[in-house]
């Protein structure tokens, strides 16, 4: 299953979530709390070294 890492106040995260929903693609939304700095934690930076949202993860493919 595709995982979408994002934040509800991110316009780009919303666009990706809307696109997936319109296409009927099942996905899991993983909220990243930007205010608490979760995007700067080593676990998140291992997925995206730039520390930005949104991120789509499908098995080994990361966009």
mmCIF file of N, CA and C in Angstrom:
data_model
loop_
_atom_site.group_PDB
_atom_site.id
_atom_site.type_symbol
_atom_site.label_atom_id
_atom_site.label_comp_id
_atom_site.label_asym_id
_atom_site.label_seq_id
_atom_site.Cartn_x
_atom_site.Cartn_y
_atom_site.Cartn_z
ATOM 1 N N UNK A 1 0.831 -1.176 0.000
ATOM 2 C CA UNK A 1 0.000 0.000 0.000
ATOM 3 C C UNK A 1 0.882 1.248 0.000
ATOM 4 N N UNK A 2 0.422 2.253 -0.704
ATOM 5 C CA UNK A 2 1.135 3.521 -0.780
ATOM 6 C C UNK A 2 0.966 4.280 0.535
ATOM 7 N N UNK A 3 2.062 4.859 0.998
ATOM 8 C CA UNK A 3 2.014 5.716 2.185
ATOM 9 C C UNK A 3 2.265 7.147 1.738
ATOM 10 N N UNK A 4 1.438 8.044 2.225
ATOM 11 C CA UNK A 4 1.603 9.467 1.965
ATOM 12 C C UNK A 4 1.955 10.145 3.279
ATOM 13 N N UNK A 5 3.161 10.669 3.358
ATOM 14 C CA UNK A 5 3.597 11.422 4.530
ATOM 15 C C UNK A 5 3.299 12.895 4.257
ATOM 16 N N UNK A 6 2.567 13.527 5.155
ATOM 17 C CA UNK A 6 2.215 14.919 4.933
ATOM 18 C C UNK A 6 1.735 15.598 6.196
ATOM 19 N N UNK A 7 1.307 16.833 6.020
ATOM 20 C CA UNK A 7 0.760 17.642 7.109
ATOM 21 C C UNK A 7 -0.497 18.312 6.578
ATOM 22 N N UNK A 8 -1.527 18.388 7.430
ATOM 23 C CA UNK A 8 -2.823 18.891 6.974
ATOM 24 C C UNK A 8 -2.796 20.352 6.534
ATOM 25 N N UNK A 9 -1.836 21.133 6.968
ATOM 26 C CA UNK A 9 -1.742 22.529 6.549
ATOM 27 C C UNK A 9 -0.878 22.719 5.305
ATOM 28 N N UNK A 10 -0.300 21.643 4.802
ATOM 29 C CA UNK A 10 0.526 21.710 3.597
ATOM 30 C C UNK A 10 -0.369 21.607 2.364
ATOM 31 N N UNK A 11 -0.367 22.653 1.567
ATOM 32 C CA UNK A 11 -1.152 22.641 0.335
ATOM 33 C C UNK A 11 -0.732 21.531 -0.606
ATOM 34 N N UNK A 12 0.560 21.274 -0.682
ATOM 35 C CA UNK A 12 1.045 20.219 -1.570
ATOM 36 C C UNK A 12 0.643 18.838 -1.072
ATOM 37 N N UNK A 13 0.640 18.636 0.232
ATOM 38 C CA UNK A 13 0.173 17.358 0.781
ATOM 39 C C UNK A 13 -1.299 17.153 0.443
ATOM 40 N N UNK A 14 -2.077 18.223 0.555
ATOM 41 C CA UNK A 14 -3.502 18.147 0.233
ATOM 42 C C UNK A 14 -3.716 17.779 -1.233
ATOM 43 N N UNK A 15 -2.941 18.395 -2.120
ATOM 44 C CA UNK A 15 -3.079 18.120 -3.555
ATOM 45 C C UNK A 15 -2.805 16.655 -3.867
ATOM 46 N N UNK A 16 -1.765 16.102 -3.271
ATOM 47 C CA UNK A 16 -1.427 14.699 -3.509
ATOM 48 C C UNK A 16 -2.516 13.793 -2.947
ATOM 49 N N UNK A 17 -3.002 14.093 -1.751
ATOM 50 C CA UNK A 17 -4.058 13.281 -1.144
ATOM 51 C C UNK A 17 -5.338 13.357 -1.982
ATOM 52 N N UNK A 18 -5.680 14.521 -2.475
ATOM 53 C CA UNK A 18 -6.853 14.695 -3.326
ATOM 54 C C UNK A 18 -6.697 13.906 -4.620
ATOM 55 N N UNK A 19 -5.538 13.978 -5.237
ATOM 56 C CA UNK A 19 -5.253 13.252 -6.479
ATOM 57 C C UNK A 19 -5.414 11.746 -6.283
ATOM 58 N N UNK A 20 -4.848 11.218 -5.203
ATOM 59 C CA UNK A 20 -4.970 9.785 -4.922
ATOM 60 C C UNK A 20 -6.429 9.395 -4.698
ATOM 61 N N UNK A 21 -7.165 10.233 -4.007
ATOM 62 C CA UNK A 21 -8.574 9.946 -3.729
ATOM 63 C C UNK A 21 -9.413 9.986 -4.999
ATOM 64 N N UNK A 22 -9.186 10.977 -5.848
ATOM 65 C CA UNK A 22 -9.942 11.093 -7.101
ATOM 66 C C UNK A 22 -9.695 9.879 -7.989
ATOM 67 N N UNK A 23 -8.459 9.396 -8.001
ATOM 68 C CA UNK A 23 -8.129 8.225 -8.818
ATOM 69 C C UNK A 23 -8.541 6.919 -8.147
ATOM 70 N N UNK A 24 -8.991 6.993 -6.911
ATOM 71 C CA UNK A 24 -9.417 5.791 -6.200
ATOM 72 C C UNK A 24 -8.269 4.895 -5.779
ATOM 73 N N UNK A 25 -7.099 5.496 -5.585
ATOM 74 C CA UNK A 25 -5.917 4.736 -5.176
ATOM 75 C C UNK A 25 -5.896 4.644 -3.651
ATOM 76 N N UNK A 26 -5.935 3.425 -3.145
ATOM 77 C CA UNK A 26 -5.909 3.220 -1.700
ATOM 78 C C UNK A 26 -4.538 3.626 -1.163
ATOM 79 N N UNK A 27 -4.549 4.373 -0.081
ATOM 80 C CA UNK A 27 -3.290 4.840 0.501
ATOM 81 C C UNK A 27 -3.455 5.031 2.002
ATOM 82 N N UNK A 28 -2.332 5.089 2.674
ATOM 83 C CA UNK A 28 -2.301 5.345 4.115
ATOM 84 C C UNK A 28 -1.692 6.724 4.318
ATOM 85 N N UNK A 29 -2.390 7.568 5.069
ATOM 86 C CA UNK A 29 -1.886 8.907 5.358
ATOM 87 C C UNK A 29 -1.110 8.876 6.671
ATOM 88 N N UNK A 30 0.132 9.319 6.620
ATOM 89 C CA UNK A 30 0.973 9.386 7.815
ATOM 90 C C UNK A 30 1.213 10.863 8.111
ATOM 91 N N UNK A 31 0.636 11.333 9.220
ATOM 92 C CA UNK A 31 0.765 12.746 9.588
ATOM 93 C C UNK A 31 2.155 13.012 10.147
ATOM 94 N N UNK A 32 2.794 14.037 9.598
ATOM 95 C CA UNK A 32 4.098 14.488 10.081
ATOM 96 C C UNK A 32 3.872 15.831 10.768
ATOM 97 N N UNK A 33 4.129 15.896 12.049
ATOM 98 C CA UNK A 33 3.904 17.121 12.814
ATOM 99 C C UNK A 33 5.087 18.067 12.607
ATOM 100 N N UNK A 34 4.886 19.025 11.717
ATOM 101 C CA UNK A 34 5.955 19.971 11.396
ATOM 102 C C UNK A 34 6.250 20.903 12.570
ATOM 103 N N UNK A 35 5.232 21.213 13.344
ATOM 104 C CA UNK A 35 5.419 22.125 14.480
ATOM 105 C C UNK A 35 6.303 21.508 15.568
ATOM 106 N N UNK A 36 6.272 20.204 15.688
ATOM 107 C CA UNK A 36 7.113 19.508 16.668
ATOM 108 C C UNK A 36 8.459 19.102 16.072
ATOM 109 N N UNK A 37 8.669 19.396 14.797
ATOM 110 C CA UNK A 37 9.945 19.094 14.164
ATOM 111 C C UNK A 37 10.134 17.641 13.764
ATOM 112 N N UNK A 38 9.031 16.912 13.579
ATOM 113 C CA UNK A 38 9.156 15.501 13.189
ATOM 114 C C UNK A 38 9.868 15.337 11.846
ATOM 115 N N UNK A 39 9.785 16.352 10.993
ATOM 116 C CA UNK A 39 10.432 16.279 9.687
ATOM 117 C C UNK A 39 11.953 16.445 9.780
ATOM 118 N N UNK A 40 12.452 16.754 10.963
ATOM 119 C CA UNK A 40 13.898 16.906 11.161
ATOM 120 C C UNK A 40 14.500 15.750 11.951
ATOM 121 N N UNK A 41 13.673 14.767 12.287
ATOM 122 C CA UNK A 41 14.138 13.605 13.049
ATOM 123 C C UNK A 41 14.866 12.628 12.123
ATOM 124 N N UNK A 42 15.845 11.896 12.638
ATOM 125 C CA UNK A 42 16.621 10.956 11.817
ATOM 126 C C UNK A 42 15.756 9.925 11.081
ATOM 127 N N UNK A 43 14.658 9.476 11.711
ATOM 128 C CA UNK A 43 13.795 8.484 11.065
ATOM 129 C C UNK A 43 13.156 9.062 9.806
ATOM 130 N N UNK A 44 12.747 10.327 9.871
ATOM 131 C CA UNK A 44 12.133 10.971 8.714
ATOM 132 C C UNK A 44 13.185 11.315 7.665
ATOM 133 N N UNK A 45 14.326 11.807 8.104
ATOM 134 C CA UNK A 45 15.391 12.181 7.167
ATOM 135 C C UNK A 45 15.948 10.970 6.429
ATOM 136 N N UNK A 46 15.775 9.778 6.990
ATOM 137 C CA UNK A 46 16.192 8.558 6.286
ATOM 138 C C UNK A 46 15.301 8.313 5.070
ATOM 139 N N UNK A 47 14.058 8.774 5.136
ATOM 140 C CA UNK A 47 13.138 8.635 4.004
ATOM 141 C C UNK A 47 13.353 9.765 3.010
ATOM 142 N N UNK A 48 13.448 10.993 3.516
ATOM 143 C CA UNK A 48 13.651 12.169 2.670
ATOM 144 C C UNK A 48 14.718 13.064 3.292
ATOM 145 N N UNK A 49 15.925 13.024 2.759
ATOM 146 C CA UNK A 49 17.027 13.813 3.325
ATOM 147 C C UNK A 49 16.777 15.321 3.322
ATOM 148 N N UNK A 50 15.838 15.796 2.481
ATOM 149 C CA UNK A 50 15.534 17.222 2.441
ATOM 150 C C UNK A 50 14.587 17.639 3.570
ATOM 151 N N UNK A 51 13.948 16.664 4.218
ATOM 152 C CA UNK A 51 13.065 16.953 5.342
ATOM 153 C C UNK A 51 11.801 17.699 4.966
ATOM 154 N N UNK A 52 11.262 17.415 3.782
ATOM 155 C CA UNK A 52 10.068 18.115 3.322
ATOM 156 C C UNK A 52 8.915 17.146 3.109
ATOM 157 N N UNK A 53 7.697 17.677 3.163
ATOM 158 C CA UNK A 53 6.504 16.905 2.834
ATOM 159 C C UNK A 53 5.866 17.535 1.604
ATOM 160 N N UNK A 54 5.132 16.818 0.822
ATOM 161 C CA UNK A 54 4.712 15.431 0.977
ATOM 162 C C UNK A 54 5.746 14.452 0.444
ATOM 163 N N UNK A 55 5.606 13.212 0.896
ATOM 164 C CA UNK A 55 6.419 12.107 0.398
ATOM 165 C C UNK A 55 5.480 10.948 0.115
ATOM 166 N N UNK A 56 5.659 10.326 -1.040
ATOM 167 C CA UNK A 56 4.936 9.101 -1.379
ATOM 168 C C UNK A 56 5.913 7.948 -1.295
ATOM 169 N N UNK A 57 5.525 6.888 -0.594
ATOM 170 C CA UNK A 57 6.364 5.701 -0.479
ATOM 171 C C UNK A 57 5.541 4.501 -0.932
ATOM 172 N N UNK A 58 6.047 3.809 -1.948
ATOM 173 C CA UNK A 58 5.406 2.596 -2.457
ATOM 174 C C UNK A 58 6.477 1.517 -2.535
ATOM 175 N N UNK A 59 6.492 0.642 -1.553
ATOM 176 C CA UNK A 59 7.538 -0.374 -1.410
ATOM 177 C C UNK A 59 8.893 0.315 -1.325
ATOM 178 N N UNK A 60 9.721 0.149 -2.346
ATOM 179 C CA UNK A 60 11.061 0.748 -2.318
ATOM 180 C C UNK A 60 11.129 2.081 -3.063
ATOM 181 N N UNK A 61 10.046 2.452 -3.742
ATOM 182 C CA UNK A 61 10.010 3.702 -4.502
ATOM 183 C C UNK A 61 9.602 4.852 -3.588
ATOM 184 N N UNK A 62 10.434 5.895 -3.552
ATOM 185 C CA UNK A 62 10.151 7.071 -2.727
ATOM 186 C C UNK A 62 10.140 8.294 -3.632
ATOM 187 N N UNK A 63 9.031 9.024 -3.575
ATOM 188 C CA UNK A 63 8.894 10.239 -4.399
ATOM 189 C C UNK A 63 8.586 11.404 -3.480
#
